[in-house]
Coordinates of C-alpha atoms in Angstrom, one line a residue:
X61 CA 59.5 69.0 -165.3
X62 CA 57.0 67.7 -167.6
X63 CA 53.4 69.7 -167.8
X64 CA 50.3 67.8 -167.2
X65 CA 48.5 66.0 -169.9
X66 CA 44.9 67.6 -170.9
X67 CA 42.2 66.5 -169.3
X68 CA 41.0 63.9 -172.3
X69 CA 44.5 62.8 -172.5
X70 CA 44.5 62.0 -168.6
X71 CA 41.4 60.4 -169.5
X72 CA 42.0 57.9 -172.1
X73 CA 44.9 56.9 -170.2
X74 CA 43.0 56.2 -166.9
X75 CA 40.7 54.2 -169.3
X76 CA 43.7 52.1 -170.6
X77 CA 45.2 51.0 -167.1
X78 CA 41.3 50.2 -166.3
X79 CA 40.8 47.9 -169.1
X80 CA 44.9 46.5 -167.5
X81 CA 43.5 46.2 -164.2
X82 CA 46.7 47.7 -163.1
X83 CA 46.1 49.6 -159.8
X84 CA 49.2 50.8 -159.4
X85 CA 49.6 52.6 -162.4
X86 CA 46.2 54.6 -161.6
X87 CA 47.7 55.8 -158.2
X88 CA 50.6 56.7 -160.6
X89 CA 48.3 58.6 -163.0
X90 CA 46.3 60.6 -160.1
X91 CA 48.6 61.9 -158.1
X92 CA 48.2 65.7 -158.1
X93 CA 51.4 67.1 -159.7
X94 CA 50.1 65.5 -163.5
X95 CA 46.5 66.4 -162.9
X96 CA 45.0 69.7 -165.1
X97 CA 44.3 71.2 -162.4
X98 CA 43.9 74.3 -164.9
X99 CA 41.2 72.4 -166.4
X100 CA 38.8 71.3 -163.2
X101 CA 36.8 74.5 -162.7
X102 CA 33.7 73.9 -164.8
X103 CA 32.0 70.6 -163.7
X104 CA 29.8 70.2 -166.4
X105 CA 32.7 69.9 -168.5
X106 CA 34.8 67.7 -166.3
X107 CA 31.8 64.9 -166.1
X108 CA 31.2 64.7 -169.6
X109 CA 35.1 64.5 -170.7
X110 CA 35.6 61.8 -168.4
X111 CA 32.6 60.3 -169.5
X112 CA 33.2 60.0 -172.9
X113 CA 36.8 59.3 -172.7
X114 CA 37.0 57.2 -169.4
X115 CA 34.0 55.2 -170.0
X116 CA 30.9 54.9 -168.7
X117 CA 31.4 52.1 -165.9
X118 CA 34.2 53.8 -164.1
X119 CA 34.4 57.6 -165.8
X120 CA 32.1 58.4 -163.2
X121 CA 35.0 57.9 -160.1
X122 CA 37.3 59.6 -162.0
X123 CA 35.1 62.7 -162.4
X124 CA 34.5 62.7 -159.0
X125 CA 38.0 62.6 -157.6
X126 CA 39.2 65.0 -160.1
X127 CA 36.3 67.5 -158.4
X128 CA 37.1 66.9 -154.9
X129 CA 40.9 67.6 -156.1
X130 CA 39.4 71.2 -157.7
X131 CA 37.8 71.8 -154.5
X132 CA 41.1 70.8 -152.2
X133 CA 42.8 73.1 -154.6
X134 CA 40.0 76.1 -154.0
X135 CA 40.2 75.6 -150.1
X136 CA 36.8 74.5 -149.9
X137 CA 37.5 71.7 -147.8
X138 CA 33.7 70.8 -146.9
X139 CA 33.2 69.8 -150.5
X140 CA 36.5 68.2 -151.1
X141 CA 35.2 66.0 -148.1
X142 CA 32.1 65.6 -149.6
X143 CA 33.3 64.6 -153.5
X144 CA 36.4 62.1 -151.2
X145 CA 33.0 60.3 -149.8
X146 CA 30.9 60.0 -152.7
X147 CA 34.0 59.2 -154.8
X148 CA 34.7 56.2 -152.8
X149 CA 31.7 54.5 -152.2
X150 CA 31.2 54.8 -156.0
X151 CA 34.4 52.8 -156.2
X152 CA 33.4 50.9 -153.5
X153 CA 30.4 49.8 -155.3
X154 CA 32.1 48.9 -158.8
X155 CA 34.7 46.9 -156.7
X156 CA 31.2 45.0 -155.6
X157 CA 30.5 44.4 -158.6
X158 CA 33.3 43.4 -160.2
X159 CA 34.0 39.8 -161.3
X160 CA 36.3 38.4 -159.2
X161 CA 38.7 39.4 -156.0
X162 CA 39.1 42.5 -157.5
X163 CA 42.7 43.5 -156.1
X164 CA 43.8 45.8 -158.4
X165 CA 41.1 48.1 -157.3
X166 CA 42.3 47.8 -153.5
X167 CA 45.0 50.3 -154.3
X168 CA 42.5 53.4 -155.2
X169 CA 40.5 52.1 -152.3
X170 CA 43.3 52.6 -149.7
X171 CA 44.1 56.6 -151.3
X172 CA 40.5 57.6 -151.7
X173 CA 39.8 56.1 -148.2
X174 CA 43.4 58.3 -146.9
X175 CA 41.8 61.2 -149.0
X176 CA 38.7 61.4 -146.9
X177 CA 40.3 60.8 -143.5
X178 CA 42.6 63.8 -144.1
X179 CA 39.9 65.9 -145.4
X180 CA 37.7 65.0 -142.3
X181 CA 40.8 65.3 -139.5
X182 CA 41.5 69.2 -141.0
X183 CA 37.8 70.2 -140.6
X184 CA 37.7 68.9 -137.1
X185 CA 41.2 70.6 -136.3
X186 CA 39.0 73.6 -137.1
X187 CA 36.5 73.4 -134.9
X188 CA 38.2 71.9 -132.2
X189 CA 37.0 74.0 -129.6
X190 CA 33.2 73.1 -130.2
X191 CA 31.7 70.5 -128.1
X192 CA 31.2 67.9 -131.2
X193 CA 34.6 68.3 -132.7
X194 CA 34.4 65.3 -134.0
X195 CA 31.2 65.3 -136.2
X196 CA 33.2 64.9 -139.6
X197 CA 35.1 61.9 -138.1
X198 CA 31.9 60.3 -137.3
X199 CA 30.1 60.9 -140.6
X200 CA 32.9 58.7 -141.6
X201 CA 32.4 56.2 -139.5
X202 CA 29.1 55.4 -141.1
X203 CA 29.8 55.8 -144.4
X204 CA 32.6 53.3 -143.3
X205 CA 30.2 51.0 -141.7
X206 CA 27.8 51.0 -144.2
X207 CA 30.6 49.5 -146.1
X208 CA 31.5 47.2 -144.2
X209 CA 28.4 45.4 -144.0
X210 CA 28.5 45.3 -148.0
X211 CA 31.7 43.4 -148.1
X212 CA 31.0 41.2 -145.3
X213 CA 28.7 39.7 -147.8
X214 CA 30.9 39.5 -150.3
X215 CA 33.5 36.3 -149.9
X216 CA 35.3 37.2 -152.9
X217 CA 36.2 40.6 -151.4
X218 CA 38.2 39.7 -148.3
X219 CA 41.1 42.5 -149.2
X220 CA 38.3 45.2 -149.7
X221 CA 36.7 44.3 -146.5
X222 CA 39.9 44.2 -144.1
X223 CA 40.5 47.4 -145.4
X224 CA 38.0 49.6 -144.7
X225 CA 37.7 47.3 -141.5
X226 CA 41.3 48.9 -140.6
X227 CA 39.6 52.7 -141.4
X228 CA 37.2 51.7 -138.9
X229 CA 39.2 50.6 -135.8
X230 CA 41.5 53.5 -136.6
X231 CA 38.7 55.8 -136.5
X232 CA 37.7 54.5 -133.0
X233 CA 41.2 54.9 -131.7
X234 CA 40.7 57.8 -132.4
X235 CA 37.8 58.6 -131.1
X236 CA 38.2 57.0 -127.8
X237 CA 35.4 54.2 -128.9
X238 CA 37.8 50.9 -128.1
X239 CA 35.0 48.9 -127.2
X240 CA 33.5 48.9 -130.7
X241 CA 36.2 47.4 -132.0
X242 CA 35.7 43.8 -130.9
X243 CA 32.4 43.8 -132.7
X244 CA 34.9 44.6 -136.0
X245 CA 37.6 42.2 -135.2
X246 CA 34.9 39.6 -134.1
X247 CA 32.9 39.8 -137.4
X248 CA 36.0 39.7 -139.5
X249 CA 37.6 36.7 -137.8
X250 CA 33.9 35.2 -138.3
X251 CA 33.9 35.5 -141.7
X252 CA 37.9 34.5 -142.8
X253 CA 37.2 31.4 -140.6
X254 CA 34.1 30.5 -142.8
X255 CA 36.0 30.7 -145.9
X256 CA 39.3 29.5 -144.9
X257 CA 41.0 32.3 -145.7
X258 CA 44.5 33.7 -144.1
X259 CA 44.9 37.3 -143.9
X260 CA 48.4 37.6 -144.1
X261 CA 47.8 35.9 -147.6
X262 CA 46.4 39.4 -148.1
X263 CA 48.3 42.7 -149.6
X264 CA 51.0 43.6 -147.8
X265 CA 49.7 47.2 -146.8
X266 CA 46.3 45.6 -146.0
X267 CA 47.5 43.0 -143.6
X268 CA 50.5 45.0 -141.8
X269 CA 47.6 47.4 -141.4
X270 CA 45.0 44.9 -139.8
X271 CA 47.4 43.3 -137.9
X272 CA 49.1 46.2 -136.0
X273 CA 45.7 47.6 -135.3
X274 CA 44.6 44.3 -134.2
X275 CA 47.6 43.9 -132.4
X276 CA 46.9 47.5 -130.8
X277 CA 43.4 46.3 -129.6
X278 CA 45.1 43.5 -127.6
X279 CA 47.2 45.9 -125.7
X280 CA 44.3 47.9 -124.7
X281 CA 42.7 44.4 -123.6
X282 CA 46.0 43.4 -121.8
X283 CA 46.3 40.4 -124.2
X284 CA 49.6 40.4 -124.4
X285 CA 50.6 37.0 -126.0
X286 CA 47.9 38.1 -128.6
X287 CA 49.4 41.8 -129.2
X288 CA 52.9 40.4 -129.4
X289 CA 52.0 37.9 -131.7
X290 CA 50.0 40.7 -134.4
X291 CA 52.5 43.4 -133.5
X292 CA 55.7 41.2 -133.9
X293 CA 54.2 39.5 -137.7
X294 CA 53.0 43.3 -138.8
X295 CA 56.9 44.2 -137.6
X296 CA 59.1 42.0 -139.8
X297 CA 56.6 43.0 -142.7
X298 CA 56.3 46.0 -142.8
X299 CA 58.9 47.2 -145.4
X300 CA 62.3 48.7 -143.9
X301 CA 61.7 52.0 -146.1
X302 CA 59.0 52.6 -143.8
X303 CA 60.4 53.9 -140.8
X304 CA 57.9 56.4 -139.1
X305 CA 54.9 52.7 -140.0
X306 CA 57.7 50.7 -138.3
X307 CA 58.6 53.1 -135.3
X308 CA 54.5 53.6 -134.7
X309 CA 54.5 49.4 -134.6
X310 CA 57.4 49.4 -131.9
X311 CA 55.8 51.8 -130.0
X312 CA 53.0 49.4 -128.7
X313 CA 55.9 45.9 -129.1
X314 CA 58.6 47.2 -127.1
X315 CA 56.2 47.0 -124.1
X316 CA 54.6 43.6 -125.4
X317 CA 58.3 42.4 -125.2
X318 CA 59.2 44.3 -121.8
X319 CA 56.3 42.0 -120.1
X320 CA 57.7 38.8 -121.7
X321 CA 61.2 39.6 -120.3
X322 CA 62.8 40.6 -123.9
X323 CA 64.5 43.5 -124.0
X324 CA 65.0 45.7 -126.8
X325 CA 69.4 46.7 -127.8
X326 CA 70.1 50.3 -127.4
X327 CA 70.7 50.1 -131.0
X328 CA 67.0 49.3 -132.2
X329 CA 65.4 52.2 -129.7
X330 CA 67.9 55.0 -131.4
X331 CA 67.1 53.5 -134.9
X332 CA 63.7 54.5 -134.3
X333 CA 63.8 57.3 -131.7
X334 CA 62.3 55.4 -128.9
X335 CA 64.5 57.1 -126.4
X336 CA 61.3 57.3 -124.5
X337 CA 62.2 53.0 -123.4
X338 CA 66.0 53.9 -123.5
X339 CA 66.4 54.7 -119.1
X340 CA 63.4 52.1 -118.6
X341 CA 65.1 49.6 -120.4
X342 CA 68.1 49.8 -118.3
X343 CA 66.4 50.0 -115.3
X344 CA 65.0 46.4 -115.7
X345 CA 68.1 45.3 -117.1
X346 CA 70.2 46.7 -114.0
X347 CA 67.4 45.9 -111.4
X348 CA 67.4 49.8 -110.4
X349 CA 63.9 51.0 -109.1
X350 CA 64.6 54.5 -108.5
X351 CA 65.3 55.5 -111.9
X352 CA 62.6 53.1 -113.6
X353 CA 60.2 55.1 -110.9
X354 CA 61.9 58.7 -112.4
X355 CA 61.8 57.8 -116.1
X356 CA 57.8 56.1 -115.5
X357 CA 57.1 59.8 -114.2
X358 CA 57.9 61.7 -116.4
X359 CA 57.0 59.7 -119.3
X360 CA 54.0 59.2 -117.9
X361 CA 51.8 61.5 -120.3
X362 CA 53.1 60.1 -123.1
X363 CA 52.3 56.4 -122.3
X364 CA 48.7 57.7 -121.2
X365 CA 48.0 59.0 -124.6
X366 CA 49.8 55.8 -126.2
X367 CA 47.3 53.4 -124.0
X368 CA 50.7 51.5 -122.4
X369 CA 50.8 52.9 -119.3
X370 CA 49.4 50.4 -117.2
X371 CA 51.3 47.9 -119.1
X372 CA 54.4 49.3 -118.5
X373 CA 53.6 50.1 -114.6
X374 CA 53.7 46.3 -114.3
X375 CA 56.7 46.3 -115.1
X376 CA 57.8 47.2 -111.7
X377 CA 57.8 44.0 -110.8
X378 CA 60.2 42.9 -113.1
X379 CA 62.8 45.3 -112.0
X380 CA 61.7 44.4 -108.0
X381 CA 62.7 40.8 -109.6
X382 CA 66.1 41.7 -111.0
X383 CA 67.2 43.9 -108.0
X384 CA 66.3 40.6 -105.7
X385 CA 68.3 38.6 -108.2
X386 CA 71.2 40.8 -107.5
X387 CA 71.0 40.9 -103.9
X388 CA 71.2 36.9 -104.0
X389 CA 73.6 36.6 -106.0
X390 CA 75.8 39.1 -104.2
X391 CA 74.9 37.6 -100.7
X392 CA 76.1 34.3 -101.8
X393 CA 78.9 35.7 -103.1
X394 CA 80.0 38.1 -100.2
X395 CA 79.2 34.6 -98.4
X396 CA 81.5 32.1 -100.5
X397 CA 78.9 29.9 -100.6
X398 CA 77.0 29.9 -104.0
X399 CA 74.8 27.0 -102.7
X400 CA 73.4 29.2 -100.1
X401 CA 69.7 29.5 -100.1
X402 CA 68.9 30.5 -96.3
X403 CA 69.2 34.5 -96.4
X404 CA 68.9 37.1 -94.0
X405 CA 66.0 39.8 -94.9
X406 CA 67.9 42.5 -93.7
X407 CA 70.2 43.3 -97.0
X408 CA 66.6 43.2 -98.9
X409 CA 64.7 45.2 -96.6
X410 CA 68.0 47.8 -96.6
X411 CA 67.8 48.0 -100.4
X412 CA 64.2 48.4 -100.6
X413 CA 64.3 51.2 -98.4
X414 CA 66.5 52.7 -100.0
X415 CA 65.0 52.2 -103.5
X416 CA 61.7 52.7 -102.8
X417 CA 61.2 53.8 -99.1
X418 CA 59.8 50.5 -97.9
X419 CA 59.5 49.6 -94.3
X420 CA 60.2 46.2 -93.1
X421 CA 56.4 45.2 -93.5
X422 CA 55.8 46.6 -97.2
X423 CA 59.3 44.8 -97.9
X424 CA 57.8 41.4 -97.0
X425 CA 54.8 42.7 -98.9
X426 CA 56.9 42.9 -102.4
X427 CA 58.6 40.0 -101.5
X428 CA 55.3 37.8 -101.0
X429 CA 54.0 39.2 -103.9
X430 CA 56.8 38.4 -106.4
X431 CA 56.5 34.5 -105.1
X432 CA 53.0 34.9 -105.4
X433 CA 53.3 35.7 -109.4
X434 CA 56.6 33.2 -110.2
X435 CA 58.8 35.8 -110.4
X436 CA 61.0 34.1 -107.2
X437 CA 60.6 30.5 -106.1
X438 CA 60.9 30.3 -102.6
X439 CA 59.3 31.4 -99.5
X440 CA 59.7 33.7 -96.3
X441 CA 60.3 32.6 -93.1
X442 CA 58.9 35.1 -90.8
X443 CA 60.0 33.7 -87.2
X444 CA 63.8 33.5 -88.5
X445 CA 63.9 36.8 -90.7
X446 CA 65.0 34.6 -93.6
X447 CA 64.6 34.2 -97.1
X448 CA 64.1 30.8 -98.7
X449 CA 65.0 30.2 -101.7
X450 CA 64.5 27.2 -104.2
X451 CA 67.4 25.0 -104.6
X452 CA 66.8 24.8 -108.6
X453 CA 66.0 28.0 -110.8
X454 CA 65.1 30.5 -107.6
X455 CA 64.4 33.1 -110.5
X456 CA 62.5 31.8 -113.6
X457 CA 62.8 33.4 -117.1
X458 CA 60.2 36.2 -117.4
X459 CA 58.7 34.2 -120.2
X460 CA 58.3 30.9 -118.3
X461 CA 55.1 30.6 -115.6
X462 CA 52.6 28.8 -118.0
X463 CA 53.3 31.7 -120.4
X464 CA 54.7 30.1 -124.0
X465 CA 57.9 31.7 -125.4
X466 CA 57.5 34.0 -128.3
X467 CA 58.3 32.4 -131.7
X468 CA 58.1 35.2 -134.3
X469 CA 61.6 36.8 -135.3
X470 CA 62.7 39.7 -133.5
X471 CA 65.8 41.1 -134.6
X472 CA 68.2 42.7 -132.3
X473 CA 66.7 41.6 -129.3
X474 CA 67.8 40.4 -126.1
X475 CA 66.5 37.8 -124.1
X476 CA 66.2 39.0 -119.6
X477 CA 67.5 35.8 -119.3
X478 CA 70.8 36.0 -120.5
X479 CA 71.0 38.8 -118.0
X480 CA 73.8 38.5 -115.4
X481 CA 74.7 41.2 -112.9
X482 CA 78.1 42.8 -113.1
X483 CA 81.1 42.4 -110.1
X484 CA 82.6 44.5 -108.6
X485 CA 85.1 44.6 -111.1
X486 CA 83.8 47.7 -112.4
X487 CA 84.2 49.1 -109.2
X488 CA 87.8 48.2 -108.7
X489 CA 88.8 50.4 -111.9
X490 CA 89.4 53.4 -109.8
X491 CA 87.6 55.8 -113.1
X492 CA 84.1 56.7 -113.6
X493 CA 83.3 54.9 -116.8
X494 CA 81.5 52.0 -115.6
X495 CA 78.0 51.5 -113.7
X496 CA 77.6 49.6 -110.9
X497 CA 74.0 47.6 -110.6
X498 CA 71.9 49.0 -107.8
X499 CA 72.2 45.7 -105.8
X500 CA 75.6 45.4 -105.7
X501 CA 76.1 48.9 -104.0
X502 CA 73.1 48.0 -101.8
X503 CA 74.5 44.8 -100.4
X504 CA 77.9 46.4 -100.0
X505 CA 75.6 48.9 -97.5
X506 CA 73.4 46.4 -96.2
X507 CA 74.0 45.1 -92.2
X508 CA 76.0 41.9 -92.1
X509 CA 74.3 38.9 -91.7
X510 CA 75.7 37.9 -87.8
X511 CA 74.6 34.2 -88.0
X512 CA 76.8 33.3 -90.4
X513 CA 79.7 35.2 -89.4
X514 CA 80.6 37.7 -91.9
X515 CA 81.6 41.0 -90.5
X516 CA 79.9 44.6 -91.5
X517 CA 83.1 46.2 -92.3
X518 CA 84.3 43.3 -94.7
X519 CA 81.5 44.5 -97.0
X520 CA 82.3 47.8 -97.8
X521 CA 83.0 48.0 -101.2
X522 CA 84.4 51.0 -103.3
X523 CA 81.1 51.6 -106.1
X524 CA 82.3 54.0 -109.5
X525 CA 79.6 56.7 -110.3
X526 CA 76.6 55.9 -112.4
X527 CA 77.1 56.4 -115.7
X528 CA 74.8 59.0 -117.2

């Protein structure tokens, strides 16, 4: 391995991609493996090297972020933090000032910006038991917003001024503070309208940035249509290399998708270790309540922290929906009449009580309720204990009810509606390989439905073990 160049050396060269405007090569040249770090303990020394050899305009940054790197290297985090801060808004400034957009100097921008929100998370992780743990966050914050208001001035700067608009919404994430970020989101939107300006013209790291925490903000705000459209555009850009940026997107989409009745393939969730959706997945897809109850449990704390709980508690109703598909379709089977739309309660209240522990009244509940919302089409009839259903589409897609289909690519995705619940088939394998739907064993359980003459005991049917 090569040693570090001098310090003058390091100089003339940061001087050179300067005078190139080639931001990537600077990154290049600062990371801390060819800095002299040998060479960073006297100060004096440091600011007038860099001076003289990195010019006046712009020696001054480097000075300062080959300081803060002395001090991360010393331990003395306070002053790191300090040097990261004063180092960027100097940058900040000269990106101000430069002629232009300026977006070779976004680059420095996003590491100096990482640089201070690193510093500032360690020194609260320190003093996390104190009551403000989060002063150094919040000293950030304003430095941040100060910023901001800078840029928002500046219509030449849009890539700068997304950007540190992205430190600030992940900074209130953090810090529980969700309703100032409407105010952000607002005052960009505001000003990229003025101008006519796109932001997924922007950088790529800018714009999958804004957009999956803009996407984020939607979830928190129940917007769903919104956060899948953000989410799904910061997805399929977001380069493939980047797998823990592309898990973190998924994390917040897979339950965007869940509400619009698109499931995620097994395939996609152990790409990314989302095994937290894997059980939940198939209990909407298989219409079983009990185990989308089980696995909601006990991944409860983790969709708490995430901010998708409630989101993903809706989607009880989508699995009430499937396990109601199933029941009709295996009535009208069992009946050999696939044009029946007359049917008897009792095989829904049965299966309800057993999935859920519903009595006859919290049955009709669920039921009114999922006609009420468009997941059924039909109607209960109270005085004959039956079930109405429509004629034409008694179950709508997820997607449908006034709500527009998604039309961003989604790879390896499957749509609810191509869901069809399996025969008994399975069941007639005589092995354990196979799972049964919930609805299929329920039915087969359920009382017969007298009126129409089928007999109890002609629906017993042989169910294989759930497969595990």
């Amino acid at each position: 391995m090569a040693s570090p160049p001098s310090l003058s050396s390091l100089c003339a060269s940061f001087r050179r991609h300067i005078e190139k405007e080639d931001g990537a090569a600077i990154i290049q040249l600062l990371q801390p493996s060819r800095l002299p770090m040998q060479e960073l303990h006297n100060a004096s020394l440091v600011q007038d090297i860099c001076t003289r050899h990195g010019g006046e305009v712009y020696g001054e940054v480097l000075s300062l972020y080959l300081l803060c790197m002395g001090a991360k290297a010393s331990g003395t985090i306070v002053r790191e933090l300090e040097l990261a801060c004063t180092c960027l808004k100097t940058w900040v400034q000269r990106y101000i000032e430069f002629e232009g957009s300026g977006l070779w100097m976004t680059p420095l921008m996003i590491h100096l910006s990482g640089m201070a929100r690193r510093a500032a998370a360690q020194l609260d992780q320190m003093k996390k038991s104190e009551a403000n743990s989060d002063a150094f966050l919040k000293k950030l914050v304003e430095i941040h917003r100060e910023m901001f208001q800078k840029l928002n001035k500046e219509k030449t700067k849009r890539a700068g001024h997304v950007w540190v608009c992205c430190e600030l919404l992940r900074a209130y994430f953090s810090l529980d503070q969700i309703s100032q970020c409407s105010f952000l989101l607002n005052a960009v939107c505001q000003s990229l309208n003025k101008d006519g300006f796109n932001p997924t013209n922007l950088p790529k790291a800018i714009a999958v940035t804004f957009f999956f925490y803009w996407g984020k903000h939607c979830v928190f705000n129940h917007d769903l249509r919104e956060a899948d459209e953000k989410l799904s555009w910061a997805f399929n850009n977001c380069p493939a290399k980047s797998r823990s940026n592309r898990r973190m997107i998924l994390r917040y989409l897979v339950p965007c998708k869940l509400r619009i009745g698109v499931l995620p393939t097994q395939e996609l969730l152990q790409q990314y270790d989302l095994g937290m959706f894997v059980d939940i997945v198939r209990a909407i897809r298989e219409g079983n309540l009990k185990l989308f109850i089980e696995k909601m449990e006990e991944q409860a704390p983790d969709f708490i922290k995430m901010g998708t709980y409630l989101p993903m508690m809706k989607l009880k109703f989508m699995v009430l929906r499937n396990l109601c598909r199933g029941v009709h379709r295996e009535i009208r089977r069992r009946l050999d009449d696939r044009t029946a739309h007359k049917l008897d309660l009792a095989p829904f209240e049965h299966i309800f009580e057993w999935q859920d522990g519903c009595d006859a009244d919290e049955t009709a509940n669920l039921l009114s309720t999922l006609i009420y919302q468009g997941a059924m089409k039909g109607y209960l009839s109270h005085e004959h204990r039956k079930l109405v259903f429509a004629k034409d589409t008694p179950f709508p897609p997820p997607s449908s009810g006034g709500r527009r289909r998604s039309t961003v690519e989604w790879p390896h995705m499957l749509r609810l509606t191509n869901y069809s619940l399996r025969t008994d088939a399975a069941a007639r394998c005589g092995c354990h390989r196979h799972a049964v739907p919930a609805a299929t064993a329920a039915v087969a359980a359920a009382p017969a439905d007298a009126a129409a003459g089928v007999q109890q005991g002609n629906l017993s049917i042989h169910v294989c073990a759930p497969k595990k």
